[in-house]
Amino acid sequence: EAQVTQNPRYLITVTGKKLTVTCSQNMNHEYMSWYRQDPGLGLRQIYYSMNVEVTDKGDVPEGYKVSRKEKRNFPLILESPSPNQTSLYFCASSLVAGLGTGELFFGEGSRLTVL
Amino acid sequence: AQKVTQAQTEISVVEKEDVTLDCVYETRDTTYYLFWYKQPPSGELVFLIRRNSFDEQNEISGRYSWNFQKSTSSFNFTITASQVVDSAVYFCALSPTYNNNDMRFGAGTRLTVKP
């Protein structure tokens, strides 16, 4: 089954404790991205990757890191989480990075709470 | 800069009523895609439709219909004979056809359908 898989789905952590949210897609998609969803703000892009070893900042990259060493995986790293990073996070992928293939396939979301 | 506005934060209807969710967008691109995504209470994001800016024909899919009007920069979504299962947050989104990295989401409209 074609899908984007995120883990963990739910996490409660404390300020400063490094954590990684994994994202994996099995559709051989070039493009992957991370969004955070906050009430009243919709989805905002954190980082994106056009292909392996190619990553760039989105609209709200502060406090996050990513890597794209393999095509299928795009982990989101919070080196020192803070309470303002409490949010619902979505990983997404798309077949190619340009030419408007458009549709993003989303993971099921990861709800993160930082105390 | 691209922007998507969903002015309706929350809508509540009674089952079998028709309901329209508004979406207004801003873009300087001459070609672009418009999308609607559904986020049910379970939290995942479900793709509903993608519309190319070249194609202003309205689309109907079962109880769902979409009205794209380039002249007013709107892409409204109507649910006919609403059902309780339609209760969800609905997001409108916009991306240029040449680069789906720059997808912008509206803040979302929470639809509640009461029995």
XYZ file of N, CA and C in Angstrom:
690
model
N 0.847 -1.198 0.000
C 0.000 0.000 0.000
C 0.882 1.247 0.000
N 0.561 2.176 -0.908
C 1.307 3.424 -0.992
C 1.017 4.273 0.241
N 2.061 4.698 0.909
C 1.808 5.493 2.097
C 3.034 6.268 2.553
N 2.750 7.245 3.405
C 3.767 7.998 4.115
C 3.601 7.658 5.595
N 4.661 7.195 6.196
C 4.585 6.708 7.577
C 5.422 7.585 8.493
N 4.779 8.063 9.537
C 5.463 8.889 10.529
C 5.483 8.169 11.858
N 6.580 8.382 12.585
C 6.664 7.868 13.946
C 7.508 8.797 14.811
N 7.124 8.985 16.071
C 5.921 8.453 16.695
C 4.683 9.243 16.311
N 3.524 8.696 16.542
C 2.281 9.404 16.293
C 1.979 10.378 17.422
N 2.364 10.021 18.611
C 2.146 10.880 19.777
C 3.417 10.864 20.632
N 3.767 12.045 21.123
C 4.949 12.119 21.977
C 4.820 13.290 22.934
N 5.084 13.006 24.199
C 5.197 14.050 25.200
C 6.633 14.041 25.668
N 7.275 15.201 25.611
C 8.665 15.279 26.011
C 8.877 16.545 26.852
N 10.107 16.740 27.271
C 10.421 17.907 28.093
C 11.380 18.823 27.342
N 11.365 20.059 27.738
C 12.224 21.065 27.110
C 13.676 20.615 27.096
N 14.275 20.714 25.905
C 15.701 20.440 25.788
C 16.086 19.010 25.458
N 15.137 18.103 25.500
C 15.465 16.702 25.228
C 15.320 16.411 23.736
N 16.434 16.173 23.100
C 16.459 15.969 21.648
C 15.514 14.855 21.217
N 14.818 15.103 20.117
C 13.955 14.058 19.603
C 13.942 14.083 18.075
N 13.602 12.942 17.512
C 13.512 12.796 16.064
C 12.166 12.206 15.697
N 11.523 12.814 14.738
C 10.294 12.260 14.182
C 10.650 11.675 12.814
N 10.438 10.413 12.643
C 10.816 9.782 11.375
C 9.687 9.886 10.364
N 10.068 9.896 9.113
C 9.106 9.914 8.016
C 9.654 9.036 6.904
N 8.825 8.146 6.418
C 9.244 7.251 5.352
C 8.118 7.106 4.335
N 8.485 7.150 3.056
C 7.471 6.952 2.012
C 7.922 5.822 1.086
N 6.945 5.078 0.609
C 7.248 3.908 -0.212
C 6.814 4.091 -1.663
N 6.731 5.331 -2.105
C 6.222 5.619 -3.436
C 7.313 6.116 -4.382
N 8.557 6.066 -3.935
C 9.681 6.536 -4.748
C 9.532 8.018 -5.120
N 8.958 8.784 -4.221
C 8.755 10.206 -4.472
C 10.053 10.985 -4.299
N 10.258 11.954 -5.194
C 11.442 12.813 -5.087
C 11.284 13.834 -3.969
N 10.104 14.383 -3.879
C 9.874 15.546 -3.028
C 9.287 15.128 -1.695
N 9.856 15.681 -0.616
C 9.309 15.461 0.717
C 9.368 16.760 1.499
N 8.444 16.899 2.425
C 8.420 18.137 3.209
C 7.804 17.879 4.566
N 8.052 18.810 5.466
C 7.469 18.782 6.799
C 6.650 20.041 7.009
N 5.477 19.841 7.607
C 4.603 20.940 7.975
C 4.267 20.835 9.458
N 3.947 21.969 10.032
C 3.329 21.955 11.352
C 1.960 22.620 11.244
N 1.034 22.075 12.010
C -0.332 22.588 12.005
C -0.661 23.146 13.382
N -1.042 24.400 13.395
C -1.424 25.058 14.639
C -2.782 25.715 14.451
N -3.594 25.749 15.510
C -4.959 26.299 15.384
C -4.952 27.704 14.805
N -5.798 27.912 13.810
C -5.934 29.232 13.211
C -4.847 29.606 12.220
N -3.843 28.746 12.087
C -2.721 29.071 11.199
C -2.607 28.123 10.022
N -3.412 27.103 9.979
C -3.317 26.144 8.887
C -2.020 25.360 8.967
N -1.518 24.946 7.834
C -0.263 24.208 7.771
C 0.841 25.138 7.308
N 1.942 25.114 8.016
C 3.082 25.933 7.651
C 4.291 25.023 7.396
N 4.999 25.324 6.349
C 6.099 24.456 5.951
C 7.343 24.718 6.798
N 7.974 23.655 7.249
C 9.165 23.767 8.083
C 10.421 23.626 7.225
N 10.536 22.504 6.569
C 11.641 22.207 5.665
C 11.098 21.386 4.506
N 11.849 21.398 3.417
C 11.495 20.549 2.305
C 12.752 19.986 1.653
N 12.538 18.967 0.833
C 13.649 18.334 0.136
C 13.221 18.008 -1.287
N 13.982 18.511 -2.234
C 13.646 18.278 -3.634
C 14.174 16.918 -4.114
N 15.187 16.408 -3.419
C 15.716 15.088 -3.760
C 16.765 14.719 -2.713
N 17.375 13.579 -2.875
C 18.382 13.116 -1.916
C 19.490 14.157 -1.787
N 19.859 14.425 -0.548
C 20.927 15.364 -0.212
C 20.588 16.815 -0.565
N 19.356 17.100 -0.902
C 18.938 18.474 -1.216
C 17.807 18.865 -0.274
N 18.124 19.766 0.658
C 17.092 20.230 1.594
C 17.133 21.743 1.668
N 16.005 22.328 2.074
C 15.977 23.783 2.208
C 14.904 24.189 3.198
N 15.041 25.412 3.688
C 14.136 25.918 4.710
C 12.792 26.292 4.112
N 11.764 26.057 4.898
C 10.441 26.531 4.565
C 10.171 27.843 5.284
N 8.942 28.016 5.719
C 8.557 29.276 6.351
C 8.931 29.367 7.831
N 8.977 28.224 8.511
C 9.214 28.234 9.959
C 10.283 27.217 10.342
N 11.522 27.390 9.891
C 12.547 26.375 10.122
C 13.248 26.451 11.480
N 13.065 27.561 12.215
C 13.845 27.761 13.434
C 13.568 26.653 14.444
N 14.638 26.069 14.931
C 14.531 25.031 15.958
C 14.430 23.628 15.400
N 14.505 23.507 14.096
C 14.378 22.199 13.455
C 15.573 21.922 12.549
N 15.836 20.649 12.343
C 16.814 20.188 11.362
C 16.217 19.017 10.613
N 16.721 18.807 9.410
C 16.291 17.651 8.625
C 17.496 17.063 7.919
N 17.317 15.882 7.389
C 18.331 15.277 6.533
C 17.632 14.410 5.502
N 18.277 14.215 4.368
C 17.701 13.368 3.322
C 18.843 12.545 2.718
N 19.175 11.508 3.420
C 20.282 10.648 2.984
C 19.799 9.551 2.049
N 18.534 9.228 2.179
C 17.932 8.228 1.292
C 16.653 8.826 0.736
N 16.261 8.351 -0.418
C 15.086 8.913 -1.053
C 13.834 8.721 -0.219
N 13.717 7.606 0.452
C 12.469 7.277 1.136
C 12.325 7.931 2.500
N 13.416 8.377 3.112
C 13.349 8.856 4.489
C 13.669 10.344 4.617
N 12.932 10.989 5.510
C 13.122 12.432 5.706
C 12.814 12.749 7.169
N 13.743 12.458 8.066
C 13.481 12.689 9.485
C 13.521 14.164 9.864
N 12.714 14.512 10.842
C 12.666 15.855 11.407
C 13.297 15.797 12.801
N 14.281 16.643 13.019
C 15.039 16.607 14.262
C 14.808 17.895 15.041
N 14.444 17.725 16.306
C 14.354 18.862 17.219
C 15.499 18.707 18.213
N 16.538 19.492 18.027
C 17.750 19.339 18.834
C 17.496 19.708 20.301
N 16.750 20.770 20.506
C 16.453 21.217 21.865
C 15.020 21.739 21.894
N 14.067 20.843 21.983
C 12.662 21.249 21.874
C 12.258 22.279 22.926
N 11.361 23.152 22.515
C 10.816 24.146 23.434
C 9.284 24.071 23.366
N 8.608 24.592 24.379
C 7.136 24.508 24.409
C 6.464 25.079 23.167
N 7.066 26.075 22.526
C 6.419 26.639 21.331
C 6.510 25.716 20.115
N 7.148 24.576 20.296
C 7.164 23.573 19.237
C 6.106 22.490 19.464
N 5.309 22.694 20.485
C 4.149 21.822 20.674
C 3.211 22.044 19.501
N 2.924 20.985 18.766
C 2.162 21.131 17.536
C 1.838 19.768 16.959
N 1.072 19.807 15.889
C 0.793 18.603 15.101
C 1.651 18.683 13.844
N 2.455 17.669 13.625
C 3.406 17.687 12.522
C 3.004 16.696 11.437
N 3.148 17.151 10.207
C 2.847 16.294 9.070
C 4.042 16.229 8.134
N 4.336 15.019 7.724
C 5.279 14.787 6.649
C 4.481 14.576 5.370
N 5.015 15.038 4.253
C 4.313 14.886 2.981
C 5.317 14.559 1.883
N 4.829 13.933 0.843
C 5.691 13.641 -0.297
C 4.911 13.841 -1.584
N 5.677 14.027 -2.650
C 5.082 14.209 -3.968
C 6.018 13.602 -4.994
N 5.453 13.168 -6.103
C 6.215 12.371 -7.061
C 7.473 13.083 -7.538
N 7.313 14.294 -8.057
C 8.476 15.048 -8.509
C 8.422 16.434 -7.892
N 9.556 17.092 -7.884
C 9.655 18.350 -7.158
C 9.096 19.521 -7.945
N 9.016 19.431 -9.224
C 8.544 20.565 -9.994
C 7.499 20.161 -11.001
N 7.214 21.041 -11.885
C 6.270 20.806 -12.977
C 4.888 20.421 -12.483
N 4.600 20.830 -11.276
C 3.216 20.826 -10.826
C 2.518 19.505 -10.790
N 3.213 18.464 -10.385
C 2.461 17.229 -10.156
C 1.522 17.439 -8.987
N 1.885 18.387 -8.157
C 0.923 18.989 -7.249
C 0.541 18.224 -6.026
N -0.110 17.098 -6.210
C -0.735 16.484 -5.063
C 0.294 16.028 -4.040
N 0.086 16.456 -2.818
C 0.917 16.001 -1.716
C 0.227 14.834 -1.030
N 1.016 13.817 -0.722
C 0.527 12.693 0.069
C 1.034 12.904 1.490
N 0.128 12.872 2.429
C 0.492 13.181 3.808
C 0.561 11.929 4.668
N 1.445 11.996 5.649
C 1.439 11.004 6.701
C 0.274 11.255 7.637
N 0.148 10.413 8.652
C -1.008 10.499 9.555
C -0.853 11.564 10.616
N 0.310 12.166 10.682
C 0.523 13.227 11.661
C 1.183 12.724 12.934
N 1.970 13.607 13.538
C 2.620 13.304 14.814
C 2.312 14.439 15.768
N 1.618 14.105 16.834
C 1.265 15.143 17.810
C 2.339 15.192 18.885
N 3.004 16.335 18.941
C 4.121 16.521 19.864
C 3.758 17.542 20.926
N 4.008 17.178 22.169
C 3.831 18.094 23.280
C 5.160 18.255 23.994
N 5.591 19.499 24.134
C 6.839 19.788 24.835
C 6.506 20.514 26.139
N 6.850 19.907 27.247
C 6.516 20.481 28.558
C 7.638 21.365 29.082
N 3.606 37.250 -3.597
C 3.452 36.231 -2.568
C 2.086 35.577 -2.706
N 2.040 34.324 -2.356
C 0.792 33.593 -2.449
C 0.094 33.590 -1.095
N -1.214 33.608 -1.164
C -1.986 33.610 0.071
C -3.336 32.947 -0.171
N -3.779 32.219 0.818
C -5.094 31.568 0.755
C -5.879 31.993 1.982
N -7.083 32.454 1.774
C -7.926 32.903 2.868
C -9.197 32.065 2.948
N -9.390 31.464 4.084
C -10.649 30.780 4.385
C -11.282 31.561 5.526
N -12.189 32.424 5.172
C -12.726 33.370 6.152
C -13.610 32.692 7.198
N -14.201 31.570 6.842
C -15.087 30.865 7.770
C -14.245 29.970 8.671
N -14.184 30.329 9.925
C -13.410 29.527 10.856
C -14.162 28.243 11.215
N -15.441 28.423 11.525
C -16.264 27.266 11.887
C -17.645 27.412 11.278
N -18.186 26.287 10.849
C -19.548 26.249 10.321
C -20.251 25.064 10.962
N -21.486 25.286 11.347
C -22.276 24.202 11.911
C -23.588 24.098 11.141
N -23.910 22.915 10.681
C -25.159 22.693 9.948
C -25.821 21.443 10.499
N -27.074 21.292 10.118
C -27.809 20.098 10.470
C -27.777 19.157 9.272
N -27.727 17.883 9.560
C -27.655 16.881 8.503
C -28.686 17.160 7.406
N -28.267 16.928 6.185
C -29.057 17.088 4.960
C -29.062 18.525 4.441
N -28.527 19.436 5.208
C -28.396 20.798 4.688
C -27.239 20.848 3.695
N -27.319 21.779 2.755
C -26.197 22.057 1.871
C -25.291 23.083 2.553
N -24.004 22.970 2.297
C -23.082 23.918 2.926
C -21.970 24.248 1.928
N -21.571 25.511 1.909
C -20.485 25.950 1.030
C -19.338 26.494 1.854
N -18.155 25.999 1.560
C -16.944 26.459 2.217
C -16.207 27.387 1.249
N -15.892 28.559 1.734
C -15.302 29.572 0.866
C -13.776 29.506 0.880
N -13.200 29.804 -0.283
C -11.744 29.878 -0.402
C -11.409 30.985 -1.382
N -10.635 31.954 -0.927
C -10.182 33.040 -1.781
C -8.667 33.024 -1.785
N -8.074 33.222 -2.939
C -6.620 33.112 -3.029
C -6.019 34.336 -3.701
N -4.734 34.516 -3.465
C -3.959 35.567 -4.107
C -2.690 34.949 -4.665
N -2.388 35.286 -5.898
C -1.150 34.810 -6.503
C -0.783 35.706 -7.668
N 0.503 35.805 -7.935
C 0.972 36.536 -9.100
C 1.270 35.592 -10.255
N 1.220 34.311 -9.973
C 1.489 33.328 -11.015
C 0.330 33.274 -12.003
N 0.664 33.039 -13.258
C -0.377 32.935 -14.265
C -0.950 31.523 -14.332
N -0.146 30.571 -13.892
C -0.642 29.194 -13.829
C -0.404 28.657 -12.431
N -1.369 27.930 -11.955
C -1.283 27.446 -10.578
C -2.289 26.315 -10.398
N -2.111 25.631 -9.276
C -3.056 24.600 -8.884
C -3.765 25.019 -7.607
N -4.996 24.607 -7.515
C -5.780 24.782 -6.293
C -6.194 23.411 -5.783
N -6.251 23.286 -4.463
C -6.541 22.004 -3.841
C -7.546 22.178 -2.706
N -8.209 21.088 -2.407
C -8.944 20.961 -1.158
C -8.515 19.659 -0.494
N -8.271 19.775 0.823
C -7.961 18.619 1.648
C -8.962 18.556 2.793
N -9.252 17.345 3.213
C -10.152 17.119 4.341
C -9.356 16.524 5.499
N -9.594 17.021 6.696
C -8.965 16.466 7.884
C -10.057 16.025 8.850
N -10.410 14.750 8.834
C -11.441 14.262 9.747
C -10.912 14.244 11.178
N -11.786 13.957 12.133
C -11.363 13.952 13.544
C -10.174 13.032 13.829
N -9.979 12.021 13.035
C -8.838 11.116 13.226
C -7.506 11.787 12.915
N -7.533 12.924 12.220
C -6.332 13.742 12.071
C -5.591 13.671 10.757
N -5.799 12.639 9.963
C -5.031 12.561 8.712
C -5.548 13.577 7.702
N -4.768 13.869 6.717
C -5.154 14.805 5.658
C -5.488 14.014 4.403
N -6.690 14.216 3.938
C -7.184 13.453 2.790
C -7.339 14.380 1.604
N -6.684 14.056 0.514
C -6.772 14.843 -0.707
C -8.171 14.698 -1.301
N -8.774 15.827 -1.679
C -10.104 15.803 -2.287
C -10.065 16.139 -3.769
N -9.373 17.235 -4.108
C -9.398 17.660 -5.495
C -8.199 18.543 -5.797
N -7.750 18.517 -7.039
C -6.767 19.445 -7.570
C -7.350 20.056 -8.843
N -7.231 21.349 -8.953
C -7.765 22.046 -10.125
C -6.693 22.939 -10.719
N -6.436 22.783 -12.022
C -5.493 23.632 -12.736
C -6.145 24.964 -13.073
N -5.380 26.015 -12.998
C -5.925 27.350 -13.256
C -6.427 27.518 -14.687
N -5.992 26.657 -15.592
C -6.482 26.724 -16.972
C -7.922 26.239 -17.092
N -8.328 25.447 -16.139
C -9.600 24.755 -16.251
C -10.605 25.340 -15.271
N -11.488 26.173 -15.785
C -12.458 26.814 -14.917
C -13.785 26.078 -14.863
N -13.826 24.904 -15.429
C -15.068 24.129 -15.345
C -15.316 23.705 -13.917
N -16.548 23.812 -13.521
C -16.900 23.320 -12.196
C -16.875 21.795 -12.193
N -16.648 21.242 -11.046
C -16.537 19.783 -10.951
C -17.478 19.261 -9.889
N -18.035 18.119 -10.180
C -18.945 17.476 -9.244
C -18.476 16.047 -9.020
N -18.443 15.670 -7.757
C -18.111 14.295 -7.418
C -19.062 13.845 -6.320
N -20.097 13.164 -6.722
C -21.100 12.735 -5.742
C -21.768 13.929 -5.090
N -21.652 14.024 -3.791
C -22.279 15.147 -3.068
C -21.381 16.373 -3.023
N -20.169 16.228 -3.522
C -19.214 17.325 -3.491
C -19.186 18.059 -4.832
N -19.065 19.350 -4.770
C -18.882 20.126 -5.988
C -17.967 21.307 -5.695
N -17.269 21.732 -6.741
C -16.323 22.811 -6.589
C -16.590 23.862 -7.645
N -16.587 25.109 -7.223
C -16.859 26.237 -8.095
C -15.606 27.100 -8.168
N -14.921 27.042 -9.307
C -13.689 27.802 -9.504
C -14.018 29.030 -10.333
N -13.756 30.208 -9.792
C -13.992 31.450 -10.514
C -12.714 32.279 -10.481
N -12.047 32.303 -11.602
C -10.790 33.037 -11.696
C -11.018 34.534 -11.532
N -12.143 35.012 -12.004
C -12.419 36.454 -11.958
C -12.488 36.982 -10.536
N -12.896 36.120 -9.620
C -12.989 36.532 -8.214
C -11.952 35.825 -7.343
N -11.047 35.092 -7.992
C -9.993 34.354 -7.271
C -10.586 33.504 -6.152
N -11.581 32.743 -6.524
C -12.233 31.911 -5.515
C -12.343 30.472 -5.993
N -12.317 29.577 -5.032
C -12.427 28.149 -5.319
C -13.254 27.531 -4.199
N -14.553 27.700 -4.299
C -15.451 27.307 -3.225
C -15.886 25.858 -3.336
N -16.167 25.290 -2.202
C -16.468 23.862 -2.097
C -17.852 23.705 -1.467
N -18.717 22.994 -2.164
C -20.079 22.795 -1.664
C -20.338 21.321 -1.394
N -20.894 21.068 -0.234
C -21.349 19.711 0.100
C -22.870 19.736 0.088
N -23.436 18.909 -0.727
C -24.886 18.817 -0.836
C -25.396 17.711 0.087
N -26.508 17.985 0.729
C -27.108 16.982 1.626
C -26.070 16.457 2.602
N -25.547 17.340 3.415
C -24.440 17.001 4.302
C -24.788 15.837 5.229
N -23.744 15.130 5.612
C -23.892 13.993 6.520
C -22.935 14.172 7.691
N -23.225 13.469 8.763
C -22.385 13.579 9.960
C -20.923 13.243 9.634
N -20.715 12.309 8.722
C -19.347 11.914 8.360
C -18.581 13.013 7.627
N -19.282 14.048 7.217
C -18.605 15.178 6.582
C -17.955 16.099 7.607
N -18.245 15.881 8.860
C -17.651 16.715 9.908
C -16.133 16.565 9.871
N -15.455 17.693 9.698
C -14.003 17.677 9.534
C -13.518 19.113 9.429
N -12.211 19.261 9.404
C -11.610 20.537 9.035
C -11.221 20.435 7.566
N -11.564 21.445 6.804
C -11.288 21.447 5.381
C -10.287 22.561 5.064
N -9.259 22.172 4.323
C -8.220 23.123 3.956
C -8.215 23.351 2.456
N -8.110 24.591 2.091
C -7.894 24.984 0.714
C -6.405 25.290 0.572
N -5.825 24.979 -0.584
C -4.395 25.216 -0.776
C -4.123 25.642 -2.216
N -2.986 26.293 -2.387
C -2.605 26.870 -3.675
C -1.134 26.596 -3.923
N -0.759 26.194 -5.121
C 0.658 26.080 -5.452
C 0.877 26.460 -6.897
N 2.050 27.019 -7.208
C 2.360 27.299 -8.612
C 2.569 25.979 -9.348
N 2.289 25.947 -10.614
C 2.406 24.696 -11.345
C 3.863 24.283 -11.541
N 4.762 25.260 -11.456
C 6.155 24.922 -11.734
C 6.904 24.444 -10.500
N 6.290 24.545 -9.341
C 7.021 24.212 -8.120
C 6.043 23.943 -6.992
N 5.747 22.691 -6.772
C 4.766 22.411 -5.723
C 5.344 22.569 -4.332
N 6.615 22.967 -4.256
C 7.162 23.257 -2.946
C 6.483 24.449 -2.308
N 6.031 25.357 -3.123
C 5.501 26.602 -2.577
C 3.996 26.508 -2.339
N 3.548 25.385 -1.854
C 2.127 25.218 -1.584
C 1.748 25.994 -0.333
N 0.690 26.767 -0.443
C 0.200 27.560 0.684
C -1.186 27.077 1.072
N -1.349 26.910 2.369
C -2.632 26.442 2.892
C -3.392 27.579 3.552
N -4.697 27.513 3.446
C -5.530 28.382 4.258
C -5.550 27.896 5.695
N -6.180 28.674 6.549
C -6.217 28.338 7.972
C -7.193 27.208 8.284
N -8.026 26.883 7.319
C -8.962 25.774 7.512
C -10.328 26.240 7.995
N -11.343 25.465 7.636
C -12.713 25.689 8.114
C -13.180 24.414 8.794
N -13.588 24.552 10.044
C -14.097 23.391 10.772
C -15.596 23.270 10.525
N -15.989 22.189 9.899
C -17.402 21.918 9.609
C -17.922 20.886 10.587
N -19.001 21.233 11.239
C -19.680 20.288 12.124
C -21.071 20.029 11.560
N -21.370 18.783 11.308
C -22.693 18.397 10.819
C -23.398 17.651 11.941
N -24.496 18.219 12.394
C -25.231 17.630 13.523
C -26.353 16.738 13.000
N -26.593 15.650 13.709
C -27.666 14.745 13.266
C -29.051 15.353 13.473
